[in-house]
Coordinates of C-alpha atoms and ligand atoms in Angstrom, one line a residue:
M1 CA -40.8 -42.5 -271.2
R2 CA -39.6 -43.6 -267.9
V3 CA -36.1 -45.1 -267.7
K4 CA -35.9 -48.4 -265.7
K5 CA -33.8 -48.3 -262.6
P6 CA -30.5 -49.9 -263.5
M7 CA -29.6 -53.1 -261.7
S8 CA -26.5 -53.3 -259.7
P9 CA -23.5 -53.7 -262.1
A10 CA -21.7 -56.0 -259.7
S11 CA -24.3 -58.6 -259.9
S12 CA -27.4 -59.2 -262.1
S13 CA -26.8 -56.8 -265.0
L14 CA -23.1 -57.9 -265.4
C15 CA -23.8 -61.6 -265.4
F16 CA -26.7 -61.1 -267.7
F17 CA -24.8 -59.1 -270.3
L18 CA -21.6 -61.0 -270.2
S19 CA -23.5 -64.3 -270.3
L20 CA -21.9 -65.7 -267.3
S21 CA -23.6 -68.8 -266.2
I22 CA -26.8 -68.4 -264.2
F23 CA -25.1 -70.3 -261.5
S24 CA -22.3 -67.8 -260.8
C25 CA -24.8 -65.0 -261.3
I26 CA -26.8 -66.3 -258.4
K27 CA -23.6 -66.7 -256.4
S28 CA -22.3 -63.1 -256.7
D29 CA -25.9 -62.0 -255.9
E30 CA -26.0 -64.0 -252.9
L31 CA -22.6 -62.8 -251.7
Q32 CA -23.8 -59.2 -252.1
I33 CA -27.0 -60.0 -250.3
L34 CA -25.3 -61.4 -247.3
L35 CA -22.7 -58.7 -247.2
T36 CA -25.4 -56.2 -247.2
L37 CA -27.2 -58.0 -244.5
K38 CA -24.0 -58.0 -242.5
T39 CA -23.6 -54.3 -242.6
A40 CA -27.0 -53.9 -240.9
I41 CA -26.3 -56.5 -238.2
Q42 CA -22.9 -55.6 -236.8
G43 CA -23.5 -56.5 -233.2
S44 CA -21.5 -56.3 -230.1
N45 CA -20.6 -59.9 -231.0
T46 CA -19.0 -59.6 -234.4
D47 CA -17.0 -62.8 -234.0
V48 CA -19.8 -64.8 -235.5
L49 CA -19.6 -62.8 -238.7
V50 CA -15.9 -62.7 -239.3
S51 CA -16.2 -65.4 -241.9
W52 CA -18.6 -63.2 -243.8
V53 CA -16.1 -61.6 -246.2
S54 CA -16.0 -61.2 -250.0
N55 CA -13.1 -63.6 -250.5
N56 CA -14.9 -66.5 -248.8
H57 CA -17.6 -68.5 -250.3
V58 CA -21.1 -67.9 -248.9
C59 CA -21.6 -71.5 -248.2
N60 CA -18.6 -71.2 -245.8
F61 CA -20.1 -68.3 -243.9
T62 CA -20.9 -69.1 -240.3
G63 CA -24.6 -69.7 -239.9
I64 CA -25.2 -70.4 -243.6
T65 CA -26.2 -73.7 -245.0
C66 CA -26.4 -74.2 -248.8
N67 CA -28.3 -76.7 -250.9
S68 CA -26.6 -79.0 -253.4
D69 CA -26.5 -76.2 -256.0
D70 CA -24.5 -74.1 -253.6
S71 CA -27.2 -71.5 -253.0
V72 CA -28.2 -70.3 -249.6
K73 CA -30.9 -72.5 -248.0
E74 CA -30.6 -71.7 -244.3
I75 CA -29.6 -68.7 -242.2
E76 CA -29.2 -69.9 -238.6
L77 CA -28.0 -67.1 -236.4
S78 CA -30.2 -67.5 -233.3
N79 CA -28.7 -66.6 -229.9
Q80 CA -25.6 -64.8 -231.2
Q81 CA -25.9 -61.5 -229.4
L82 CA -26.6 -59.7 -232.7
T83 CA -28.0 -56.2 -232.8
G84 CA -29.1 -54.1 -235.7
T85 CA -31.9 -54.4 -238.2
L86 CA -32.9 -57.1 -240.7
L87 CA -33.1 -56.0 -244.4
F88 CA -35.9 -58.2 -245.6
D89 CA -36.1 -56.7 -249.0
S90 CA -32.5 -57.9 -249.5
I91 CA -32.8 -61.3 -247.5
C92 CA -35.9 -62.4 -249.4
Q93 CA -34.0 -62.2 -252.7
L94 CA -32.3 -65.4 -251.7
Q95 CA -34.2 -67.7 -254.0
S96 CA -33.7 -71.0 -252.1
L97 CA -34.1 -69.7 -248.5
D98 CA -36.3 -72.0 -246.5
K99 CA -35.0 -71.3 -243.0
L100 CA -34.4 -68.0 -241.4
S101 CA -33.5 -68.1 -237.7
F102 CA -32.7 -65.0 -235.7
G103 CA -34.3 -65.7 -232.4
F104 CA -32.8 -64.6 -229.1
N105 CA -30.8 -61.6 -230.3
S106 CA -31.2 -57.9 -229.9
L107 CA -32.5 -56.9 -233.3
Y108 CA -34.6 -53.9 -233.6
G109 CA -36.6 -51.8 -236.1
T110 CA -39.8 -52.8 -237.9
I111 CA -40.3 -56.1 -239.6
S112 CA -41.0 -54.9 -243.2
K113 CA -43.6 -56.2 -245.5
E114 CA -41.0 -57.6 -247.9
L115 CA -40.8 -60.5 -245.4
N116 CA -43.8 -61.7 -247.4
N117 CA -41.4 -62.3 -250.3
C118 CA -39.5 -65.1 -248.5
V119 CA -42.1 -67.5 -250.1
K120 CA -40.1 -70.8 -249.7
L121 CA -39.7 -70.3 -245.9
Q122 CA -40.6 -73.4 -243.9
Y123 CA -38.9 -72.2 -240.7
L124 CA -39.1 -68.6 -239.4
D125 CA -37.8 -67.5 -236.0
L126 CA -37.6 -63.9 -235.2
G127 CA -38.7 -64.4 -231.6
N128 CA -37.1 -62.9 -228.5
N129 CA -35.8 -59.7 -230.0
G130 CA -36.6 -56.0 -229.7
F131 CA -38.5 -55.3 -232.9
S132 CA -41.2 -52.6 -232.9
G133 CA -44.2 -51.6 -234.8
S134 CA -46.9 -54.0 -236.0
F135 CA -46.2 -57.3 -237.7
P136 CA -46.7 -57.4 -241.5
R137 CA -49.1 -59.6 -243.4
I138 CA -47.3 -62.8 -244.4
S139 CA -50.1 -64.5 -246.5
S140 CA -47.5 -65.8 -249.1
L141 CA -45.5 -67.9 -246.6
T142 CA -47.8 -70.9 -247.0
E143 CA -44.9 -73.3 -246.8
L144 CA -44.1 -72.4 -243.2
R145 CA -44.0 -75.3 -240.8
Y146 CA -42.3 -73.6 -237.9
L147 CA -43.2 -70.0 -236.9
Y148 CA -41.5 -68.6 -233.8
L149 CA -42.3 -65.0 -233.2
N150 CA -42.9 -65.1 -229.4
N151 CA -41.6 -62.0 -227.6
S152 CA -40.5 -60.3 -230.8
G153 CA -41.3 -56.8 -229.5
C154 CA -44.0 -56.2 -232.1
S155 CA -47.3 -54.7 -231.0
G156 CA -50.6 -53.5 -232.4
V157 CA -53.0 -55.8 -234.3
F158 CA -51.5 -59.1 -235.4
P159 CA -52.5 -60.0 -238.9
W160 CA -54.1 -63.4 -238.0
A161 CA -56.2 -63.5 -241.3
S162 CA -53.0 -63.6 -243.3
L163 CA -52.0 -66.9 -241.7
E164 CA -55.1 -68.6 -242.9
N165 CA -53.5 -70.8 -245.5
M166 CA -50.5 -72.0 -243.4
T167 CA -52.0 -75.3 -243.0
N168 CA -48.6 -77.1 -242.8
L169 CA -47.7 -75.4 -239.5
V170 CA -46.3 -77.8 -236.9
S171 CA -45.1 -75.2 -234.4
L172 CA -46.7 -71.8 -233.8
S173 CA -45.3 -69.5 -231.1
L174 CA -46.8 -66.1 -230.9
G175 CA -47.0 -65.5 -227.1
D176 CA -45.5 -62.7 -225.1
H177 CA -46.7 -59.8 -227.1
N178 CA -48.4 -56.6 -226.2
F179 CA -51.0 -57.0 -229.1
S180 CA -54.3 -55.3 -229.2
P181 CA -56.9 -57.5 -227.5
T182 CA -58.3 -60.1 -229.8
P183 CA -60.6 -63.1 -229.7
F184 CA -59.0 -66.5 -230.0
P185 CA -57.8 -66.5 -233.7
V186 CA -60.1 -68.9 -235.6
Q187 CA -57.4 -69.4 -238.3
V188 CA -55.4 -71.5 -235.8
L189 CA -58.2 -74.0 -235.5
K190 CA -57.5 -75.3 -239.0
F191 CA -53.9 -76.0 -238.4
T192 CA -54.5 -79.7 -237.7
K193 CA -50.8 -80.6 -237.9
L194 CA -49.9 -78.4 -235.1
N195 CA -48.1 -80.1 -232.2
W196 CA -46.8 -76.9 -230.5
L197 CA -49.1 -73.8 -229.9
Y198 CA -47.8 -71.1 -227.7
L199 CA -50.3 -68.2 -227.3
S200 CA -49.6 -67.2 -223.7
N201 CA -49.6 -63.6 -222.7
C202 CA -50.7 -62.0 -226.0
S203 CA -54.0 -60.3 -225.2
L204 CA -56.4 -63.1 -226.1
Q205 CA -59.9 -62.6 -224.7
G206 CA -63.3 -64.3 -224.8
P207 CA -63.8 -68.0 -224.8
I208 CA -61.6 -70.9 -225.9
P209 CA -63.4 -72.3 -229.0
A210 CA -64.7 -75.8 -228.9
E211 CA -62.9 -76.5 -232.2
I212 CA -59.6 -76.5 -230.3
G213 CA -60.5 -80.2 -230.2
N214 CA -59.5 -80.4 -233.9
L215 CA -55.9 -79.9 -233.1
G216 CA -55.4 -83.6 -232.2
E217 CA -51.6 -83.6 -232.8
L218 CA -51.0 -81.0 -230.1
I219 CA -48.3 -81.9 -227.6
N220 CA -48.0 -78.5 -226.0
L221 CA -50.9 -76.0 -225.6
E222 CA -50.1 -72.8 -223.8
L223 CA -52.8 -70.1 -223.3
S224 CA -51.9 -68.6 -220.0
G225 CA -51.8 -65.0 -219.0
N226 CA -54.5 -63.9 -221.3
N227 CA -58.0 -62.7 -220.6
L228 CA -59.8 -65.9 -221.6
T229 CA -63.3 -66.4 -220.2
G230 CA -66.0 -69.1 -220.1
E231 CA -65.4 -72.7 -219.4
I232 CA -62.6 -75.0 -220.4
P233 CA -64.3 -76.7 -223.5
P234 CA -64.8 -80.4 -223.0
E235 CA -63.4 -81.0 -226.5
I236 CA -60.0 -80.4 -224.9
G237 CA -60.3 -84.1 -223.9
Q238 CA -59.8 -85.0 -227.6
L239 CA -56.2 -83.7 -227.4
N240 CA -54.9 -87.1 -226.2
K241 CA -51.3 -86.4 -227.2
L242 CA -51.0 -83.4 -224.9
W243 CA -47.9 -83.4 -222.7
Q244 CA -48.4 -79.9 -221.4
L245 CA -51.5 -77.8 -220.9
E246 CA -51.0 -74.2 -219.5
L247 CA -54.2 -72.2 -218.8
Y248 CA -53.2 -70.3 -215.8
Q249 CA -53.9 -66.6 -215.1
N250 CA -57.1 -66.2 -217.1
R251 CA -60.7 -65.7 -216.1
L252 CA -61.9 -69.3 -216.8
T253 CA -64.9 -70.5 -214.9
G254 CA -66.9 -73.8 -214.5
K255 CA -65.6 -77.2 -213.6
L256 CA -62.6 -79.2 -215.0
P257 CA -64.4 -80.7 -218.0
V258 CA -65.5 -84.3 -218.2
G259 CA -63.1 -85.7 -220.8
L260 CA -60.0 -84.1 -219.2
R261 CA -59.4 -87.6 -217.9
N262 CA -58.6 -88.8 -221.5
L263 CA -55.3 -86.7 -221.4
T264 CA -53.3 -89.5 -220.0
N265 CA -50.1 -88.4 -221.6
L266 CA -50.3 -85.0 -219.7
Q267 CA -47.3 -84.4 -217.5
N268 CA -47.7 -80.6 -216.8
F269 CA -51.0 -79.1 -216.1
D270 CA -51.5 -75.6 -214.8
A271 CA -54.8 -73.9 -214.6
S272 CA -54.0 -71.8 -211.5
N273 CA -55.4 -68.4 -210.9
N274 CA -58.7 -68.7 -212.6
S275 CA -62.2 -69.0 -211.2
L276 CA -62.6 -72.8 -211.6
E277 CA -65.0 -74.7 -209.3
G278 CA -66.2 -78.2 -208.8
N279 CA -63.9 -81.1 -207.7
L280 CA -60.7 -82.8 -208.8
S281 CA -62.3 -86.1 -209.9
E282 CA -61.2 -85.7 -213.6
V283 CA -57.5 -85.4 -212.4
R284 CA -57.7 -89.0 -210.9
F285 CA -56.9 -90.5 -214.3
L286 CA -53.9 -88.2 -215.2
T287 CA -51.5 -90.7 -213.8
N288 CA -48.4 -89.4 -215.7
L289 CA -48.6 -85.9 -214.1
V290 CA -45.2 -84.5 -213.1
S291 CA -46.6 -81.1 -212.1
L292 CA -50.1 -80.2 -211.1
Q293 CA -50.9 -76.5 -210.4
L294 CA -54.4 -75.4 -209.6
F295 CA -53.9 -72.8 -206.9
E296 CA -56.1 -69.8 -206.5
N297 CA -59.4 -71.2 -207.8
Q298 CA -62.6 -72.2 -206.0
I299 CA -62.1 -76.0 -206.2
S300 CA -63.8 -78.0 -203.5
G301 CA -64.1 -81.7 -202.6
E302 CA -61.3 -84.1 -201.6
V303 CA -57.9 -84.5 -203.1
P304 CA -58.4 -87.9 -204.9
A305 CA -56.7 -90.9 -203.3
E306 CA -55.3 -91.8 -206.8
L307 CA -52.8 -88.8 -206.5
G308 CA -51.1 -90.8 -203.9
Q309 CA -50.1 -93.3 -206.6
F310 CA -48.9 -90.9 -209.3
K311 CA -45.4 -92.2 -209.9
K312 CA -43.9 -89.2 -211.6
L313 CA -45.4 -86.4 -209.5
V314 CA -42.8 -83.9 -208.3
S315 CA -44.7 -80.7 -207.8
L316 CA -48.2 -80.1 -206.5
S317 CA -49.7 -76.7 -205.8
L318 CA -53.4 -76.4 -204.8
Y319 CA -53.2 -73.5 -202.4
R320 CA -56.2 -71.1 -201.9
N321 CA -59.1 -73.4 -202.8
Q322 CA -61.7 -75.0 -200.7
L323 CA -60.4 -78.6 -200.6
T324 CA -61.5 -80.8 -197.7
G325 CA -60.5 -84.2 -196.3
P326 CA -57.1 -85.8 -196.0
L327 CA -54.1 -85.9 -198.3
P328 CA -53.3 -89.4 -199.6
K329 CA -50.8 -91.1 -197.4
E330 CA -48.3 -92.0 -200.1
L331 CA -48.4 -88.7 -201.9
G332 CA -45.0 -87.6 -203.2
S333 CA -43.3 -90.8 -202.2
W334 CA -42.4 -92.2 -205.7
A335 CA -40.5 -89.7 -207.7
D336 CA -37.9 -87.1 -206.7
F337 CA -40.6 -85.0 -205.1
E338 CA -39.8 -81.3 -204.7
F339 CA -42.7 -79.1 -203.9
I340 CA -46.1 -79.1 -202.3
D341 CA -48.2 -76.1 -201.4
V342 CA -51.7 -76.9 -200.2
S343 CA -52.0 -73.9 -197.9
E344 CA -55.3 -72.1 -197.3
N345 CA -57.7 -75.0 -197.8
L346 CA -59.8 -76.9 -195.3
L347 CA -57.7 -80.1 -195.4
T348 CA -57.7 -82.5 -192.5
G349 CA -55.8 -85.6 -191.2
P350 CA -52.0 -86.0 -191.0
I351 CA -49.1 -84.6 -193.0
P352 CA -48.2 -87.4 -195.6
P353 CA -45.0 -88.9 -194.1
D354 CA -43.0 -89.8 -197.2
M355 CA -42.9 -86.7 -199.4
C356 CA -39.1 -86.4 -198.8
K357 CA -38.4 -90.0 -199.2
K358 CA -35.9 -89.3 -202.0
V359 CA -34.4 -86.3 -200.2
T360 CA -35.2 -83.9 -202.9
M361 CA -37.9 -81.9 -201.3
K362 CA -37.4 -78.2 -201.0
D363 CA -40.7 -76.8 -200.0
L364 CA -43.4 -78.2 -197.7
L365 CA -46.1 -75.5 -197.5
M366 CA -49.3 -76.5 -195.7
L367 CA -50.2 -73.3 -194.0
Q368 CA -53.7 -72.6 -192.7
N369 CA -55.6 -75.9 -192.9
K370 CA -57.0 -78.3 -190.3
F371 CA -54.1 -80.8 -190.4
T372 CA -53.8 -82.9 -187.2
G373 CA -51.4 -85.4 -185.8
E374 CA -47.6 -85.1 -185.2
I375 CA -45.0 -83.8 -187.6
P376 CA -43.7 -87.1 -189.1
A377 CA -40.2 -88.0 -187.9
S378 CA -39.1 -88.8 -191.4
Y379 CA -38.7 -85.1 -192.2
A380 CA -35.7 -85.0 -189.8
N381 CA -33.7 -86.6 -192.7
C382 CA -34.9 -84.1 -195.3
L383 CA -31.5 -82.4 -195.8
T384 CA -32.7 -80.5 -198.9
L385 CA -35.7 -78.9 -197.2
Q386 CA -35.7 -75.1 -197.4
R387 CA -39.2 -74.0 -196.3
F388 CA -41.1 -75.9 -193.7
I389 CA -44.4 -74.1 -193.2
V390 CA -47.2 -75.8 -191.4
G391 CA -48.5 -72.9 -189.3
N392 CA -52.2 -72.4 -188.3
N393 CA -53.2 -76.0 -188.2
S394 CA -54.0 -78.4 -185.3
L395 CA -50.7 -80.3 -185.1
T396 CA -49.7 -81.8 -181.8
G397 CA -46.7 -83.7 -180.4
T398 CA -43.1 -82.5 -180.5
V399 CA -41.0 -81.3 -183.4
P400 CA -38.7 -84.2 -184.3
A401 CA -35.3 -83.0 -183.0
G402 CA -33.5 -83.3 -186.4
I403 CA -35.8 -80.8 -188.1
W404 CA -34.6 -77.9 -185.9
G405 CA -31.1 -78.4 -187.3
L406 CA -31.8 -79.0 -191.0
P407 CA -28.8 -77.3 -192.8
N408 CA -30.8 -75.8 -195.6
L409 CA -33.9 -74.6 -193.9
I410 CA -34.6 -70.9 -194.5
I411 CA -38.0 -70.7 -192.9
I412 CA -39.7 -72.8 -190.2
D413 CA -43.3 -71.9 -189.5
I414 CA -45.1 -74.0 -186.9
Q415 CA -47.0 -71.1 -185.2
L416 CA -50.6 -71.5 -184.2
N417 CA -50.7 -75.3 -183.5
Q418 CA -50.6 -77.2 -180.3
I419 CA -47.0 -78.4 -180.6
E420 CA -45.1 -79.0 -177.3
G421 CA -41.7 -79.9 -176.2
P422 CA -38.4 -78.0 -176.5
I423 CA -36.5 -76.3 -179.3
T424 CA -33.4 -78.4 -179.1
K425 CA -29.7 -77.5 -179.3
G426 CA -29.6 -79.0 -182.8
I427 CA -30.9 -75.7 -184.0
G428 CA -27.3 -74.6 -184.1
N429 CA -26.9 -76.6 -187.3
A430 CA -29.6 -74.6 -189.1
K431 CA -27.1 -72.3 -190.6
A432 CA -29.4 -71.0 -193.3
L433 CA -32.3 -70.1 -191.0
T434 CA -33.7 -66.6 -191.4
H435 CA -37.2 -66.9 -190.1
L436 CA -38.5 -68.9 -187.1
Y437 CA -42.2 -68.6 -186.4
A438 CA -43.2 -70.8 -183.5
G439 CA -45.6 -68.6 -181.5
N440 CA -48.9 -69.8 -180.1
N441 CA -47.9 -73.3 -179.3
R442 CA -47.1 -75.2 -176.1
L443 CA -43.4 -75.3 -176.5
S444 CA -41.4 -75.4 -173.2
G445 CA -38.0 -75.5 -171.7
G446 CA -35.2 -73.1 -172.0
L447 CA -34.1 -71.6 -175.3
P448 CA -30.8 -73.2 -176.4
E449 CA -28.1 -70.6 -176.6
E450 CA -27.3 -71.8 -180.1
I451 CA -30.2 -69.8 -181.4
W452 CA -28.3 -66.6 -180.6
Y453 CA -25.4 -67.5 -182.8
L454 CA -27.5 -68.1 -186.0
K455 CA -25.9 -65.5 -188.3
H456 CA -28.8 -65.1 -190.7
L457 CA -31.7 -65.3 -188.3
R458 CA -33.8 -62.1 -188.8
V459 CA -37.2 -63.0 -187.5
L460 CA -37.8 -65.0 -184.3
K461 CA -41.5 -65.2 -183.0
L462 CA -42.0 -67.3 -180.0
K463 CA -44.9 -65.6 -178.1
N464 CA -47.6 -67.5 -176.3
N465 CA -45.6 -70.6 -175.3
M466 CA -44.4 -72.1 -172.1
F467 CA -40.7 -71.4 -172.4
S468 CA -38.7 -71.0 -169.1
G469 CA -35.3 -69.7 -168.2
S470 CA -33.7 -66.5 -169.3
I471 CA -32.9 -64.6 -172.4
P472 CA -29.1 -63.7 -172.5
E473 CA -28.4 -60.0 -171.8
S474 CA -26.1 -59.9 -174.8
L475 CA -29.2 -60.5 -177.1
C476 CA -29.3 -57.0 -178.3
S477 CA -25.8 -57.4 -179.7
C478 CA -26.8 -60.2 -182.1
N479 CA -27.8 -59.6 -185.6
Ligands
NAG501 C1 -14.6 -73.6 -247.6 O1 -13.6 -73.6 -246.6 C2 -12.7 -74.7 -246.7 C3 -11.7 -74.7 -245.6 O2 -12.3 -74.1 -244.4 C4 -12.0 -74.8 -248.0 O3 -11.2 -75.9 -248.1 C5 -13.0 -74.7 -249.1 O4 -12.4 -74.6 -250.3 C6 -14.0 -73.6 -248.9 N1 -15.0 -73.7 -249.9 C7 -15.3 -72.7 -250.8 C8 -16.3 -73.1 -251.8 O5 -14.8 -71.7 -250.7
NAG502 C1 -40.1 -69.0 -228.2 O1 -39.3 -68.8 -229.3 C2 -38.1 -69.5 -229.3 C3 -37.3 -69.1 -230.5 O2 -37.2 -67.7 -230.6 C4 -38.3 -70.9 -229.2 O3 -37.1 -71.6 -229.1 C5 -39.2 -71.3 -227.9 O4 -39.5 -72.6 -227.9 C6 -40.5 -70.4 -228.0 N1 -41.1 -70.6 -226.8 C7 -42.3 -71.3 -226.7 C8 -42.9 -71.5 -225.3 O5 -42.9 -71.7 -227.6
NAG503 C1 -56.0 -68.6 -249.0 O1 -56.3 -69.4 -250.1 C2 -57.5 -69.2 -250.8 C3 -57.7 -70.1 -251.9 O2 -56.6 -70.2 -252.7 C4 -57.5 -67.7 -251.2 O3 -58.8 -67.4 -251.8 C5 -57.3 -66.8 -250.0 O4 -57.2 -65.5 -250.5 C6 -56.0 -67.2 -249.4 N1 -55.8 -66.4 -248.1 C7 -54.9 -65.5 -248.0 C8 -54.8 -64.8 -246.6 O5 -54.1 -65.2 -248.8
NAG504 C1 -45.6 -60.8 -221.3 O1 -45.2 -60.3 -222.5 C2 -44.4 -59.1 -222.4 C3 -44.1 -58.6 -223.7 O2 -45.3 -58.1 -224.3 C4 -43.1 -59.4 -221.6 O3 -42.5 -58.2 -221.4 C5 -43.5 -60.1 -220.2 O4 -42.3 -60.4 -219.6 C6 -44.4 -61.2 -220.5 N1 -44.8 -61.7 -219.2 C7 -44.5 -63.0 -218.8 C8 -45.1 -63.3 -217.5 O5 -43.8 -63.7 -219.4
NAG505 C1 -60.2 -58.4 -219.7 O1 -61.3 -58.1 -220.5 C2 -62.3 -57.2 -219.9 C3 -63.5 -57.1 -220.8 O2 -63.9 -58.4 -221.0 C4 -61.6 -55.9 -219.6 O3 -62.6 -55.1 -218.9 C5 -60.3 -56.0 -218.8 O4 -59.7 -54.8 -218.7 C6 -59.4 -57.1 -219.5 N1 -58.3 -57.2 -218.6 C7 -57.1 -57.3 -219.1 C8 -56.0 -57.5 -218.2 O5 -56.8 -57.1 -220.3
NAG506 C1 -62.5 -89.9 -224.1 O1 -62.1 -91.2 -224.5 C2 -63.2 -92.0 -224.7 C3 -62.8 -93.4 -224.9 O2 -61.7 -93.4 -225.8 C4 -64.1 -91.5 -225.8 O3 -65.3 -92.3 -225.9 C5 -64.5 -90.1 -225.4 O4 -65.3 -89.5 -226.5 C6 -63.4 -89.2 -225.2 N1 -63.8 -87.9 -224.7 C7 -63.4 -86.8 -225.3 C8 -63.9 -85.5 -224.7 O5 -62.7 -86.8 -226.3
NAG507 C1 -53.3 -63.9 -210.7 O1 -53.7 -63.2 -211.9 C2 -53.8 -61.8 -211.8 C3 -54.2 -61.3 -213.1 O2 -55.2 -62.0 -213.7 C4 -52.4 -61.3 -211.4 O3 -52.5 -59.9 -211.2 C5 -51.9 -62.0 -210.1 O4 -50.6 -61.6 -209.9 C6 -51.9 -63.5 -210.3 N1 -51.6 -64.1 -209.1 C7 -50.5 -65.0 -209.1 C8 -50.2 -65.7 -207.8 O5 -50.0 -65.4 -210.0
NAG508 C1 -67.3 -84.4 -208.7 O1 -68.0 -83.7 -209.5 C2 -68.7 -84.4 -210.5 C3 -69.2 -83.5 -211.6 O2 -69.7 -82.4 -211.0 C4 -69.7 -85.2 -209.8 O3 -70.4 -86.0 -210.7 C5 -69.1 -86.2 -208.8 O4 -70.0 -86.8 -208.1 C6 -68.2 -85.4 -207.9 N1 -67.3 -86.4 -207.2 C7 -67.2 -86.3 -205.9 C8 -66.3 -87.4 -205.3 O5 -67.7 -85.5 -205.2
NAG509 C1 -55.9 -69.3 -189.2 O1 -56.7 -70.0 -190.1 C2 -58.0 -69.7 -190.0 C3 -58.8 -70.6 -190.9 O2 -58.6 -71.9 -190.7 C4 -58.2 -68.2 -190.3 O3 -59.6 -67.8 -190.3 C5 -57.4 -67.3 -189.5 O4 -57.4 -66.0 -189.9 C6 -56.0 -67.9 -189.5 N1 -55.1 -67.1 -188.5 C7 -54.1 -66.5 -188.8 C8 -53.4 -65.7 -187.7 O5 -53.6 -66.4 -190.0

């Protein structure tokens, strides 16, 4: 006959045999559990655990919240520079535990299958750690509402099937994992309460299922950096609460679906670096966009005039497409506009004059198009500007004098245009300038000596212009 393994005398058996109250029985158990946990997570930052000592009450331990019965309900130790391992066989004996939060630490080791015993958990965050091995099945954790495992360090096959009954999930973050390639997990399509879904960079492949349209509570949908193929399903237009939609760096094809226009709450939309085609007409209705990124696709047609009226737009990146026609005149003139990159398209017409109206713009990148007209004088006031890149267009006129001397400019590229007039003395104020590309224009006059005193200037390309005068002999002594 086999003898049962005796229980720890300090806790269960003692309180059972001495008929202590169940209450204090749980208490001493919980103290033991937490002190055991502590021994395994002694990190470089032990300050946070100094209160975890046997003569303190567990409910007074840093990071512990108890319920009204004084039993441990929450462990919140995210972002505490902890290192070590988590003893789930021990932790999951905490009978009332509904929140376990250890994100943003340096925990390691495998996540053991005993995690599945934490059946009351509503909130689990093990993300942003250095765990290893594959993730265990957690089919018992059906109360979960928040599940953050992104960038946990786990790999292998993720046990998607074990999540099938977690229909209370509100947030699910599983991105940034080197998992084995898998189709889009169908289990997720039943989590109709989800408002946060982060599945970027976790080896998804194949199409985005049409049933994604079931997740009508979604505010954030991130599927970037996978290997997703096929078209963006039109059902995405049913997700009318979406605030952010991230689809970049996949292999998506086809047009922006009809119905995308319904996403009028969308502020951030990024489908860059795919193989999308067709035009931007669905974007016309997304009037709350703050950031629109569709670079590196095969999108054609014109930039819709409506974009010129988007009152919140601060960042627009459409480079490397086949866009034609002019940019809207009032583009970027409403909010604290910061960034435009429309390089490598077939755009025509003038540079919109008011993108730096609020003096917040950092990057104006319009390389290699067919822009015409003069550089608007308004940019001479753009003190925040760091990169002014309009090379390889058909710009004419002179460079407004103030632009040469903008104090934060790092790069000026006006090469390959038909720009005339001088480089003015004001360039001496361009203290941050490292690169000046002005070759292949009709610039003239003498070079101001201030150029030679720019401390950080590393590249100066001026060939094929009509400059006159001499270059100082001392030139070879400058940096
Ligand atoms: C928790 O700590 C406070 C002082 O920080 C003390 O007054 C209180 O008695 C402690 N509670 C328990 C249950 O030990
Ligand atoms: C990743 O997980 C952390 C918690 O570890 C969470 O705060 C964060 O929001 C998650 N990131 C995304 C994009 O969901
Ligand atoms: C989900 O619930 C159903 C019905 O209770 C059950 O048959 C199934 O095994 C559960 N799935 C998992 C992964 O536990
Ligand atoms: C993708 O995930 C891996 C972890 O598997 C991480 O190291 C990497 O930084 C992530 N890439 C991006 C772009 O976030
Ligand atoms: C994407 O999937 C294709 C097969 O469909 C595969 O050949 C390719 O290696 C995958 N790329 C990545 C980055 O996983
Ligand atoms: C977009 O909204 C319209 C009007 O509310 C609706 O008829 C249409 O079905 C919606 N489209 C999608 C794809 O949800
Ligand atoms: C575009 O995606 C490919 C992989 O799909 C990646 O290698 C490349 O760096 C991405 N380009 C940009 C600009 O992000
Ligand atoms: C944009 O594409 C849609 C769908 O292909 C088409 O119906 C529409 O006429 C196009 N709009 C413009 C302005 O070319
Ligand atoms: C200038 O742009 C044209 C396309 O407009 C391109 O073919 C050419 O290679 C570009 N020249 C340089 C030097 O980049």
